Amino acid sequence: MNQEEIDRLCVNTLRFLAVDMVQHANSGHPGMPLDAAPMAYVLATRFIRRDPADPGFIDRDRFVLSAGHASALLYALMHLVGYQEMTLEQLQRFRQWQSLTPGHPESHLTRGVEASTGPLGQGIANAVGMAIAEAHLAARYNRPGHEVFNHHTYALASDGDLMEGVQAEAASLAGHLDLGKLIVLYDSNRVTLSGTTSLTFTEDVAARYSAYGWHVQEVDDGNDLAAISRAIEAAKGARARPSLIVVRTVMAYGSPDLAGSWHAHGNPLGTEEVKKTKRNLGWPEDPPFHIPAEARARFRSVAERGEALHRDWDQRFAAYARAHPELAQEIERRFSAELPAGWDEGLPRWPADARGMATRKASEAVLQALAKTVPELVGGSGDLDPSTFTWLKEGGDLESPARQREGVDGVVGGGWGYAGRNIHFGVREHAMGAIVNGLVYHGGFIPFGATFLVFADYMRPPIRLSAIARLRSIWVYTHDSIGVGEDGPTHEPVEQIASLRAIPGLIVLRPGDANETRCAWQVAIETHDTPIALILSRQSVPTLDRGALAPAEELRRGAYVLNRGEADPELILIGTGSEVPLIVAAEPALRQRGVRVRLVSMPSWELFAQQSAAYRESVLPRAVKARLAVEAARSFGWERWVGPDGDILSVDRFGASAPGDLVMKEYGFSIDHVVARALALLERLTGPLPPTSPSRGS
């Protein structure tokens, strides 16, 4: 059998493993695996540098299947090249309960899957994040004669990916950054789930990407392995620009009745059509999941090559470690997700201050301290650094070194180039979220992305995916309430905190003062497998007197009693964020009325829910029915914590344009109104209160 025949055999092996998986499950997407198998084969056997025996090999090439619906193709490829957990049994359990072959790839579930994809466009943006990661690590750690980071990021994308707005945002930034080690293969089969692209998508994608600054090529025949290979070689040679390779294919290639049809996009071919397709391409109808010995041998040579590449890198890294031991130790520490010793010892602490500061400003101070001790901390904002204060001063600007710094306004400072730790995402919140996730997928980073809380809506898909994939992504959201003020309801978040709390696996932290903000960042940095959303205020809030109140470190428990001296409360006031100082200020007036008040700061519902039942009972005793929650956001969900008899001072309508303190007052967030609501709640539950009483119930 000559090489051309072996290649054809291997491509068809890939095709029909995927087709049999879909047919066996009676669920899935056979069309793209049939047409994209040649691209996957060329990438796997000729280009991608990976070691299936060690999927976490640091300097491996990254591969992202942005078109996650073609997951059967990915799993078939992983099995053939020797990923140990991807057994034939797993292929036969495609889309089944507790299998390693779910309908769309899940990185936390299946070793060797680089990113959880499925929502189209996300994978391209994740790949941009991975390419940024490689460029940054190479700039920071490579030394003359010692190149420890030098890998490519490949992505396989579909027409649907190229339609989604997130890929446009990410591709624009990738072009600006000259990410020359990013290569996207676009499977242009001109079919989507419900029809041909002539219905909706007739733009010149190649011209658009050229305008972004990408190196663009076109391959007219998706079965021409030599042409695909030449295009990838040329893309690798275009080191100054990211590359897009537009490969013309036919959806469900080889299917006599469904080739080129949307009916093959998201439905099994059917038993008879599978037989026809196999006959048409010269493949035996039976048995299913057939793997010829010649194909298996060719694919397994990929594993042998990967092992050799890995051994070579290990030797080079050992030489690097001898020459640069401290840098080598830092690399190993970063990729093991360990934090440096003493990383949080220099974090700022604040004394009691009635004027206080905005929690976004406290966050800025904490970030500067963290930047000195946690080099893997990297991030930026959606064009909002002067408002979110999420810059790492003197941390450098992550920019293409080919672009001139002179004349650029808005530079953070501390260096210009890929070694910079400040990523200027521009007004691209959706891409920012997916790129941050890509940095986590790559490994070696604790990344953050920041914007106004109201614009979290622009980036909900990557937030959700960070929770699904259990990523160490940090989302920083400032301007967290109607306290934003003059900008009005379009910029005043109301429902956003509730919507974030609704995402399973996302920890939402809304610190109540500067010291809680410090502790919130500590939790965010320490948390390995859960994304964190930090919710921070625009307006100043008092810094609480921690000598009289419980220490801010109690934030780690999600909720805690502030005034521990009140052991037998009849009323509990619960606050979050900027409303915590408000309930503290209301307590003396209630005490003067003889009300025994417990104050509870509840920065995180999720962390509190993780505590033992005994601890939760110690903070919110079931016997105390009078509970008033105070939060300048939607009331949705608070019923869980105040109980059926409690009350919620919240914002259940949109905000207004006026000075922030006035808006807060008009919406009821004042000492007088909190006191009035609390007394009304008590009267509803216990009857009329006396005008004054030094000690109710004594």
XYZ file of C-alpha atoms in Angstrom:
698
model
C 0.000 0.000 0.000
C 1.541 3.297 -1.082
C 1.449 6.531 0.942
C -1.501 7.968 -0.958
C -3.520 4.832 -0.276
C -2.556 4.863 3.411
C -3.575 8.515 3.659
C -6.943 7.797 2.063
C -7.436 4.821 4.358
C -6.646 6.920 7.444
C -8.975 9.739 6.422
C -11.815 7.290 5.866
C -11.069 5.598 9.173
C -11.609 8.931 10.860
C -14.753 9.596 8.869
C -16.460 6.333 9.599
C -15.497 6.071 13.243
C -17.292 9.405 13.647
C -20.252 8.337 11.506
C -20.591 5.061 13.428
C -20.431 6.924 16.739
C -23.267 9.213 15.716
C -25.349 6.398 14.271
C -24.775 4.161 17.300
C -25.899 6.970 19.618
C -28.688 7.950 17.225
C -27.634 11.489 18.012
C -24.983 13.905 16.828
C -23.489 15.695 13.850
C -22.027 13.494 11.102
C -21.782 16.064 8.324
C -18.695 17.993 9.392
C -16.634 14.934 10.400
C -17.172 13.554 6.898
C -15.893 16.693 5.200
C -13.293 17.905 7.751
C -11.532 14.580 8.355
C -8.771 15.378 5.830
C -7.880 18.563 7.721
C -7.865 16.738 11.050
C -5.671 13.999 9.593
C -3.114 16.407 8.131
C -2.931 18.399 11.346
C -2.534 15.345 13.565
C -0.015 13.434 11.486
C 2.110 16.212 10.022
C 1.946 19.260 12.250
C 0.536 19.179 15.774
C 3.234 18.550 18.382
C 1.583 16.646 21.219
C 2.296 13.675 23.428
C -0.870 11.598 23.923
C 0.840 9.805 26.828
C 1.082 13.144 28.645
C -1.750 15.450 27.549
C -0.448 18.186 29.881
C 2.981 18.487 28.224
C 3.697 22.210 28.733
C 5.089 23.132 25.297
C 2.594 21.097 23.270
C 0.750 22.675 20.394
C -2.807 23.549 21.348
C -5.740 22.392 19.230
C -9.226 23.811 19.683
C -12.246 22.328 17.959
C -14.231 25.544 17.814
C -16.941 23.688 15.906
C -17.670 21.606 18.981
C -20.635 19.903 17.345
C -18.067 17.856 15.359
C -16.856 16.277 18.592
C -17.093 12.750 17.170
C -14.219 13.653 14.837
C -12.105 14.850 17.762
C -12.775 11.747 19.849
C -12.037 9.431 16.923
C -8.744 11.214 16.330
C -7.814 11.054 20.011
C -8.476 7.314 20.082
C -6.429 6.662 16.980
C -3.361 8.632 18.065
C -3.295 6.928 21.451
C -4.933 8.949 24.207
C -5.186 6.187 26.763
C -8.541 7.118 28.260
C -10.153 7.483 24.833
C -10.830 3.777 24.344
C -12.963 2.208 21.652
C -15.568 1.623 24.341
C -15.705 5.354 24.943
C -16.344 5.934 21.237
C -19.170 3.419 21.433
C -20.590 5.325 24.416
C -20.714 8.625 22.544
C -23.229 11.009 24.125
C -24.089 8.532 26.884
C -24.337 8.953 30.640
C -20.958 9.434 32.343
C -18.948 8.754 29.195
C -15.794 10.678 28.283
C -17.353 11.462 24.908
C -20.089 14.027 25.578
C -22.019 15.709 22.793
C -19.695 18.716 22.825
C -16.098 18.633 24.102
C -15.620 19.238 27.831
C -12.064 19.978 28.909
C -12.579 19.201 32.595
C -14.047 15.806 31.743
C -11.834 14.452 28.967
C -8.044 14.636 29.209
C -6.597 15.912 25.958
C -9.537 18.155 25.145
C -8.100 21.658 25.276
C -11.324 23.667 25.568
C -15.014 23.199 26.265
C -16.633 24.271 23.025
C -20.051 24.108 21.451
C -21.433 27.638 21.599
C -20.080 28.734 18.239
C -17.309 31.299 18.024
C -16.086 30.689 21.552
C -13.354 28.304 20.468
C -11.784 30.789 18.058
C -11.649 33.352 20.849
C -10.285 30.727 23.277
C -7.559 30.004 20.726
C -6.684 33.706 20.631
C -6.259 33.544 24.408
C -3.982 30.520 24.073
C -1.888 32.274 21.441
C -1.568 35.314 23.708
C -0.463 32.946 26.478
C 2.283 31.419 24.331
C 3.528 34.816 23.160
C 3.642 36.136 26.716
C 5.414 33.104 28.174
C 7.972 33.049 25.370
C 8.712 36.742 25.877
C 8.960 36.386 29.645
C 10.955 33.167 29.955
C 12.863 32.322 26.775
C 16.534 33.196 26.888
C 19.277 33.105 24.245
C 20.047 29.478 23.573
C 17.102 28.337 25.685
C 13.722 28.363 23.922
C 11.330 26.628 26.302
C 8.127 28.106 24.880
C 7.640 27.743 21.148
C 4.338 26.216 20.151
C 1.414 26.918 17.855
C -2.296 27.150 18.505
C -4.548 25.565 15.889
C -8.316 25.855 15.657
C -10.833 24.146 13.399
C -13.876 26.315 12.788
C -17.160 26.146 10.896
C -19.368 28.573 9.015
C -21.342 29.090 12.209
C -18.194 30.033 14.103
C -17.361 32.622 11.481
C -20.825 34.178 11.813
C -20.761 34.701 15.567
C -19.809 38.146 16.772
C -17.369 36.877 19.385
C -15.017 35.543 16.705
C -15.029 38.920 14.961
C -14.063 40.677 18.181
C -11.340 38.132 18.944
C -9.996 37.990 15.392
C -9.744 41.769 15.299
C -7.640 41.768 18.461
C -5.511 38.855 17.242
C -4.715 40.782 14.080
C -3.796 43.859 16.089
C -1.486 41.792 18.279
C 0.219 40.047 15.318
C -0.251 36.606 16.860
C 1.773 34.727 14.268
C 1.530 31.323 15.956
C -2.256 31.205 15.685
C -3.619 29.198 12.741
C -7.363 28.784 12.123
C -8.626 26.291 9.559
C -12.081 27.297 8.366
C -14.190 24.380 7.136
C -16.205 26.287 4.559
C -18.872 23.747 3.655
C -21.444 26.540 3.255
C -24.073 24.709 5.301
C -25.427 25.446 8.771
C -28.023 23.734 10.928
C -31.081 24.970 9.031
C -29.913 25.649 5.502
C -27.180 26.733 3.157
C -25.192 29.870 3.879
C -26.662 31.477 0.760
C -29.653 32.224 2.989
C -27.709 34.292 5.515
C -23.948 34.471 5.052
C -22.616 35.699 1.726
C -19.815 38.011 2.864
C -16.213 37.590 1.774
C -14.721 36.086 4.933
C -11.219 36.020 3.463
C -11.365 39.741 2.717
C -12.677 40.467 6.206
C -9.824 38.600 7.841
C -7.333 40.278 5.530
C -8.693 43.584 6.792
C -8.099 42.396 10.356
C -4.446 41.972 9.448
C -4.441 38.183 9.104
C -2.498 36.102 6.609
C -5.241 34.453 4.510
C -5.107 31.488 2.127
C -7.752 29.462 0.336
C -7.760 25.747 -0.452
C -10.260 24.892 -3.168
C -10.561 21.165 -2.450
C -10.927 19.945 1.133
C -9.770 16.464 0.072
C -6.452 17.697 -1.288
C -4.113 16.694 1.522
C -1.056 18.157 -0.180
C -2.747 21.538 -0.648
C -3.877 21.598 2.982
C -0.364 20.709 4.096
C 1.212 23.432 1.932
C -1.214 25.998 3.324
C -0.361 25.097 6.922
C 3.360 25.264 6.145
C 2.866 28.715 4.653
C 0.841 29.774 7.680
C 3.607 28.659 10.008
C 6.030 30.718 7.954
C 3.921 33.866 8.314
C 5.272 34.539 11.809
C 4.204 38.181 11.896
C 0.466 37.561 11.443
C -2.187 35.083 12.527
C -3.396 32.847 9.709
C -6.783 31.859 8.357
C -6.975 28.958 5.901
C -10.319 28.818 4.104
C -10.862 25.211 3.028
C -13.728 24.536 0.628
C -15.497 21.320 1.544
C -18.805 19.551 0.972
C -20.990 18.891 4.003
C -21.371 15.123 4.553
C -18.860 14.364 1.819
C -19.451 10.938 0.294
C -23.088 10.618 1.261
C -25.026 9.876 -1.955
C -28.267 11.471 -0.783
C -27.232 14.009 1.883
C -23.946 15.522 0.670
C -24.248 19.309 0.712
C -27.497 19.207 2.685
C -28.300 20.750 6.028
C -30.121 17.530 6.911
C -26.718 15.955 7.583
C -25.565 18.750 9.883
C -27.219 17.736 13.131
C -28.894 14.388 12.469
C -27.605 10.830 12.062
C -27.408 9.784 8.433
C -29.667 6.801 9.066
C -28.784 3.130 8.773
C -29.293 2.864 5.018
C -27.508 6.114 4.217
C -24.542 5.034 6.333
C -24.303 1.858 4.227
C -24.578 3.842 0.993
C -21.896 6.276 2.122
C -19.521 3.484 3.086
C -20.031 1.777 -0.253
C -19.551 5.072 -2.065
C -16.185 5.644 -0.402
C -15.060 2.033 -0.642
C -15.480 1.222 3.037
C -16.840 -2.074 4.410
C -20.401 -1.794 5.667
C -19.575 -4.051 8.612
C -18.354 -4.237 11.242
C -19.025 -0.794 12.679
C -16.100 0.988 14.325
C -13.740 -0.726 11.895
C -10.075 0.266 12.194
C -7.747 -1.262 9.602
C -4.371 -2.327 10.947
C -2.511 -0.111 8.466
C -4.444 2.944 9.648
C -3.888 2.138 13.288
C -0.151 1.812 12.695
C 0.008 5.147 10.880
C -1.855 6.965 13.629
C 0.166 5.369 16.396
C 3.331 6.714 14.785
C 1.967 10.104 15.840
C 2.227 9.029 19.473
C 5.808 7.884 18.951
C 6.700 11.221 17.395
C 5.009 13.028 20.283
C 6.952 11.077 22.866
C 10.217 11.932 21.102
C 9.304 15.627 20.945
C 8.434 15.559 24.635
C 11.727 13.896 25.560
C 13.622 16.486 23.550
C 11.797 19.303 25.325
C 12.473 17.728 28.729
C 16.171 17.712 27.930
C 16.085 21.319 26.785
C 14.158 22.343 29.886
C 16.691 20.576 32.101
C 19.450 22.605 30.442
C 17.358 25.737 30.915
C 16.899 24.895 34.605
C 20.636 24.565 35.066
C 21.217 27.947 33.423
C 18.204 29.745 34.912
C 17.059 27.812 38.008
C 14.789 30.493 39.442
C 12.907 30.977 36.170
C 12.544 27.230 35.735
C 11.123 26.877 39.225
C 8.688 29.678 38.515
C 7.493 27.975 35.326
C 6.976 24.668 37.122
C 5.157 26.379 39.957
C 2.869 28.263 37.586
C 1.887 25.158 35.644
C 1.259 23.193 38.834
C -1.175 25.944 39.941
C 0.746 26.536 43.161
C 1.109 30.030 44.592
C 4.460 31.490 45.644
C 5.291 31.500 49.340
C 4.165 34.663 51.105
C 2.166 35.868 48.125
C -0.433 37.662 50.258
C 1.711 38.960 53.110
C 2.011 42.475 51.711
C -1.637 43.084 50.908
C -2.953 46.426 52.157
C -5.105 46.786 55.257
C -7.179 49.813 56.044
C -8.137 51.450 59.358
C -11.681 52.496 60.116
C -12.667 55.497 58.027
C -16.125 57.053 57.834
C -15.357 58.465 54.383
C -13.798 55.233 53.190
C -13.239 54.500 49.535
C -14.915 52.813 46.595
C -14.307 49.083 46.624
C -13.001 49.406 43.044
C -10.250 51.666 44.441
C -9.483 49.207 47.212
C -9.291 46.536 44.521
C -6.771 48.647 42.622
C -4.513 48.833 45.668
C -4.761 45.080 46.228
C -3.965 44.390 42.585
C -0.761 46.417 42.747
C 0.405 44.377 45.722
C -0.562 41.086 44.077
C 1.256 42.043 40.889
C 4.535 42.097 42.806
C 4.215 38.553 44.147
C 1.999 36.659 41.656
C 3.599 36.898 38.195
C 0.913 34.712 36.621
C -1.683 37.397 37.364
C -2.489 38.913 33.964
C -5.535 40.749 32.674
C -7.218 43.894 31.577
C -10.506 45.583 30.886
C -12.876 46.310 28.060
C -11.492 49.808 27.472
C -12.265 50.854 31.052
C -8.956 50.914 32.951
C -9.461 54.490 34.253
C -12.861 53.431 35.636
C -12.416 49.845 36.787
C -8.864 50.560 38.048
C -7.812 47.075 36.992
C -4.414 47.991 35.622
C -1.188 46.488 36.881
C 0.937 49.609 37.121
C 4.412 49.105 35.712
C 3.324 45.615 34.671
C 3.829 46.425 31.015
C 1.433 46.630 28.082
C 0.890 43.394 26.165
C 1.289 44.615 22.610
C 2.970 43.492 19.431
C 6.598 44.600 19.656
C 6.325 45.464 15.951
C 3.926 48.296 16.743
C 5.329 51.647 17.744
C 4.699 52.854 21.276
C 5.379 56.499 20.462
C 2.251 58.583 20.269
C 0.019 55.944 21.889
C -2.180 57.352 24.648
C -3.505 55.191 27.492
C -0.347 53.150 27.997
C -0.094 51.630 31.477
C 3.696 51.548 31.457
C 6.452 49.237 32.565
C 7.322 47.779 29.182
C 5.877 47.296 25.717
C 5.602 43.908 24.062
C 4.356 40.386 24.637
C 5.897 40.265 28.113
C 3.392 42.878 29.289
C 0.751 41.827 31.789
C -1.881 44.438 30.909
C -4.056 43.252 28.035
C -5.926 46.039 26.265
C -9.050 44.200 25.143
C -10.745 47.261 23.677
C -14.523 47.498 23.574
C -14.823 43.752 23.103
C -16.363 42.345 26.287
C -17.520 39.081 24.725
C -14.106 38.294 23.269
C -12.445 39.417 26.500
C -14.326 36.737 28.406
C -13.466 33.979 25.940
C -9.821 35.090 25.729
C -9.513 35.057 29.529
C -10.869 31.499 29.451
C -8.307 30.677 26.757
C -5.504 31.841 29.034
C -6.763 29.456 31.724
C -7.129 26.589 29.263
C -3.526 27.144 28.193
C -2.214 26.899 31.744
C 0.229 28.962 33.752
C -2.029 31.979 34.293
C -4.455 33.517 36.749
C -6.228 35.890 34.369
C -8.908 38.488 34.940
C -11.213 40.530 32.755
C -12.965 43.676 33.914
C -15.857 45.866 32.838
C -18.907 47.597 34.300
C -21.326 45.146 35.908
C -24.105 46.132 33.521
C -21.938 44.946 30.612
C -21.550 41.471 32.087
C -24.538 40.753 29.853
C -22.259 41.144 26.830
C -20.057 38.284 28.045
C -22.463 35.809 29.576
C -21.509 32.841 27.349
C -17.843 32.803 28.440
C -18.844 33.347 32.069
C -21.141 30.351 31.839
C -18.496 28.271 30.085
C -15.933 29.183 32.747
C -18.292 27.635 35.295
C -19.011 24.547 33.183
C -15.291 23.966 32.572
C -14.338 24.835 36.173
C -11.855 27.467 35.098
C -9.739 29.737 37.252
C -11.153 32.831 35.561
C -11.662 36.018 37.554
C -14.379 38.428 36.453
C -14.158 41.944 37.889
C -17.325 44.015 37.667
C -17.407 47.576 38.951
C -20.122 50.257 39.039
C -22.333 47.687 40.698
C -25.654 49.412 41.421
C -27.934 52.387 40.957
C -25.227 54.242 42.885
C -23.640 54.766 39.454
C -25.914 57.789 39.315
C -25.850 60.258 36.457
C -25.271 57.754 33.658
C -28.785 56.527 34.269
C -30.600 53.202 33.872
C -28.678 52.016 30.795
C -25.531 51.910 32.944
C -27.048 51.059 36.324
C -27.140 47.293 36.907
C -30.253 45.945 38.575
C -30.763 42.339 37.507
C -27.118 41.457 36.789
C -26.109 40.231 40.265
C -29.103 37.891 40.371
C -28.287 36.603 36.899
C -24.698 35.856 37.907
C -25.831 34.086 41.071
C -28.052 31.933 38.873
C -25.018 30.364 37.154
C -24.127 27.057 38.868
C -20.486 26.862 39.877
C -19.790 30.595 39.771
C -18.833 32.238 43.068
C -20.119 35.803 43.298
C -18.377 38.041 45.841
C -19.701 41.513 46.650
C -17.395 42.903 49.359
C -18.762 45.497 51.767
C -15.684 47.641 52.370
C -11.993 47.950 51.566
C -10.879 45.135 53.863
C -13.497 42.726 52.575
C -12.243 43.608 49.082
C -8.742 42.513 50.075
C -10.117 39.218 51.346
C -12.253 38.760 48.240
C -9.134 38.993 46.073
C -7.405 36.466 48.330
C -10.266 34.018 47.778
C -10.152 34.663 44.032
C -6.418 34.026 43.780
C -6.540 30.890 45.949
C -9.478 29.257 44.174
C -8.257 26.766 41.572
C -11.250 25.204 39.886
C -14.044 27.735 40.185
C -14.517 31.084 38.467
C -15.017 34.126 40.675
C -17.034 37.278 40.001
C -15.979 40.275 42.082
C -18.710 42.910 42.326
C -17.310 46.339 43.221
C -18.758 49.779 43.868
C -18.253 52.988 41.959
C -19.049 55.159 44.968
C -17.099 55.398 48.214
C -18.250 53.295 51.147
C -17.075 53.625 54.775
C -14.270 51.371 55.933
C -15.707 49.505 58.887
C -14.129 49.489 62.330
C -12.809 45.961 62.581
C -11.852 46.505 66.184
C -15.527 46.731 67.085
C -16.804 44.388 64.382
C -15.794 40.942 63.194
C -12.647 40.682 61.055
C -13.014 40.938 57.292
C -11.343 37.541 56.914
C -14.703 36.017 57.832
C -15.683 36.791 54.230
C -14.287 33.372 53.355
C -17.396 31.834 54.896
C -19.696 33.766 52.595
C -21.657 35.343 55.446
C -20.778 36.187 59.015
C -22.035 38.031 62.064
C -20.552 41.518 62.286
C -21.653 42.485 65.802
C -20.930 39.350 67.779
C -21.977 40.879 71.078
C -25.664 40.356 70.254
C -26.179 36.662 71.024
C -29.988 36.708 71.279
C -31.267 38.780 68.358
C -34.889 39.430 67.529
C -34.031 41.049 64.194
C -31.334 40.261 61.644
C -30.179 42.826 59.113
C -28.338 41.286 56.150
C -26.312 43.419 53.776
C -23.968 42.996 50.839
C -21.521 45.357 49.198
C -22.128 49.063 49.709
C -25.209 48.266 51.776
C -23.176 46.633 54.577
C -22.087 50.010 56.024
C -25.703 51.088 55.663
C -27.025 48.356 57.963
C -24.168 49.062 60.376
C -25.220 52.725 60.462
C -28.877 51.760 61.026
C -28.152 49.544 64.017
C -27.746 52.310 66.676
C -31.168 53.776 65.850
C -32.775 50.366 66.185
C -30.922 49.700 69.416
C -32.285 52.981 70.796
C -35.748 51.581 70.147
C -34.770 48.578 72.245
C -34.431 46.212 69.301
C -31.843 43.475 69.629
C -30.236 43.503 66.204
C -27.801 41.108 64.600
C -25.810 42.464 61.643
C -24.772 40.006 58.945
C -22.461 40.725 56.065
C -23.212 38.309 53.223
C -20.707 38.921 50.414
C -21.236 35.493 48.823
C -24.323 33.335 48.795
C -22.335 30.527 47.191
C -19.609 30.392 49.834
C -22.196 30.580 52.613
C -24.157 27.708 51.065
C -20.974 25.592 51.169
C -20.670 25.949 54.945
C -21.948 23.380 57.398
C -25.575 23.483 58.428
C -24.433 24.248 61.973
C -22.489 27.302 60.870
C -25.354 28.590 58.733
C -27.680 28.160 61.697
C -25.268 30.078 63.933
C -25.404 33.052 61.551
C -29.083 32.911 60.583
C -30.962 31.084 63.394
C -34.239 29.640 62.192
C -35.882 30.891 65.362
C -35.352 34.499 64.253
C -38.097 35.150 61.722
C -37.535 38.891 61.382
C -34.834 39.159 58.736
C -34.353 42.155 56.476
C -32.001 41.855 53.488
C -30.658 45.106 52.097
C -29.144 45.060 48.608
C -29.329 47.616 45.799
C -30.254 44.990 43.203
C -33.132 42.687 42.266
C -34.751 40.842 45.144
C -34.764 37.614 43.136
C -33.404 34.748 45.236
C -33.223 36.522 48.575
C -36.235 34.555 49.814
C -33.887 31.669 50.504
C -32.066 33.668 53.160
C -34.767 35.862 54.684
C -37.334 33.056 54.867
C -41.092 33.283 54.341
C -41.553 35.916 57.045
C -38.655 38.186 56.130
C -38.438 41.327 54.017
C -36.143 42.560 51.250
C -35.120 46.155 50.586
C -34.105 45.904 46.934
C -34.356 47.465 43.487
C -37.045 45.815 41.397
C -37.270 48.471 38.729
C -34.706 50.211 36.563
C -32.588 53.055 37.904
C -32.595 56.773 37.148
C -30.237 59.525 36.046
C -29.253 61.781 38.946
C -26.375 62.033 41.423
C -25.748 58.573 42.848
C -26.377 59.425 46.487
C -29.708 60.995 45.572
C -30.758 57.986 43.506
C -29.878 55.676 46.395
C -31.890 57.803 48.823
C -34.918 58.008 46.529
C -34.868 54.242 46.115
C -34.935 53.753 49.875
C -31.272 53.104 50.646
C -30.961 55.462 53.604
C -30.578 54.955 57.338
C -34.074 56.240 58.058
C -35.696 53.963 55.511
C -33.783 50.863 56.652
C -34.852 51.587 60.232
C -38.461 52.124 59.172
C -38.546 48.890 57.140
C -36.991 46.952 60.000
C -39.482 48.296 62.565
C -42.390 47.631 60.214
C -41.192 44.047 59.795
C -40.982 43.541 63.544
C -44.434 45.021 64.089
C -45.875 42.756 61.407
C -44.456 39.706 63.150
C -44.721 40.642 66.845
C -47.261 43.424 67.114
C -46.899 47.194 67.840
C -43.617 48.353 69.330
C -43.427 50.831 72.230
C -42.101 54.297 71.257
C -38.841 53.666 73.094
C -37.582 50.807 75.186
C -34.122 50.313 76.627
C -34.403 46.555 76.353
C -37.307 44.881 74.563
C -38.238 41.656 76.195
C -36.256 42.282 79.411
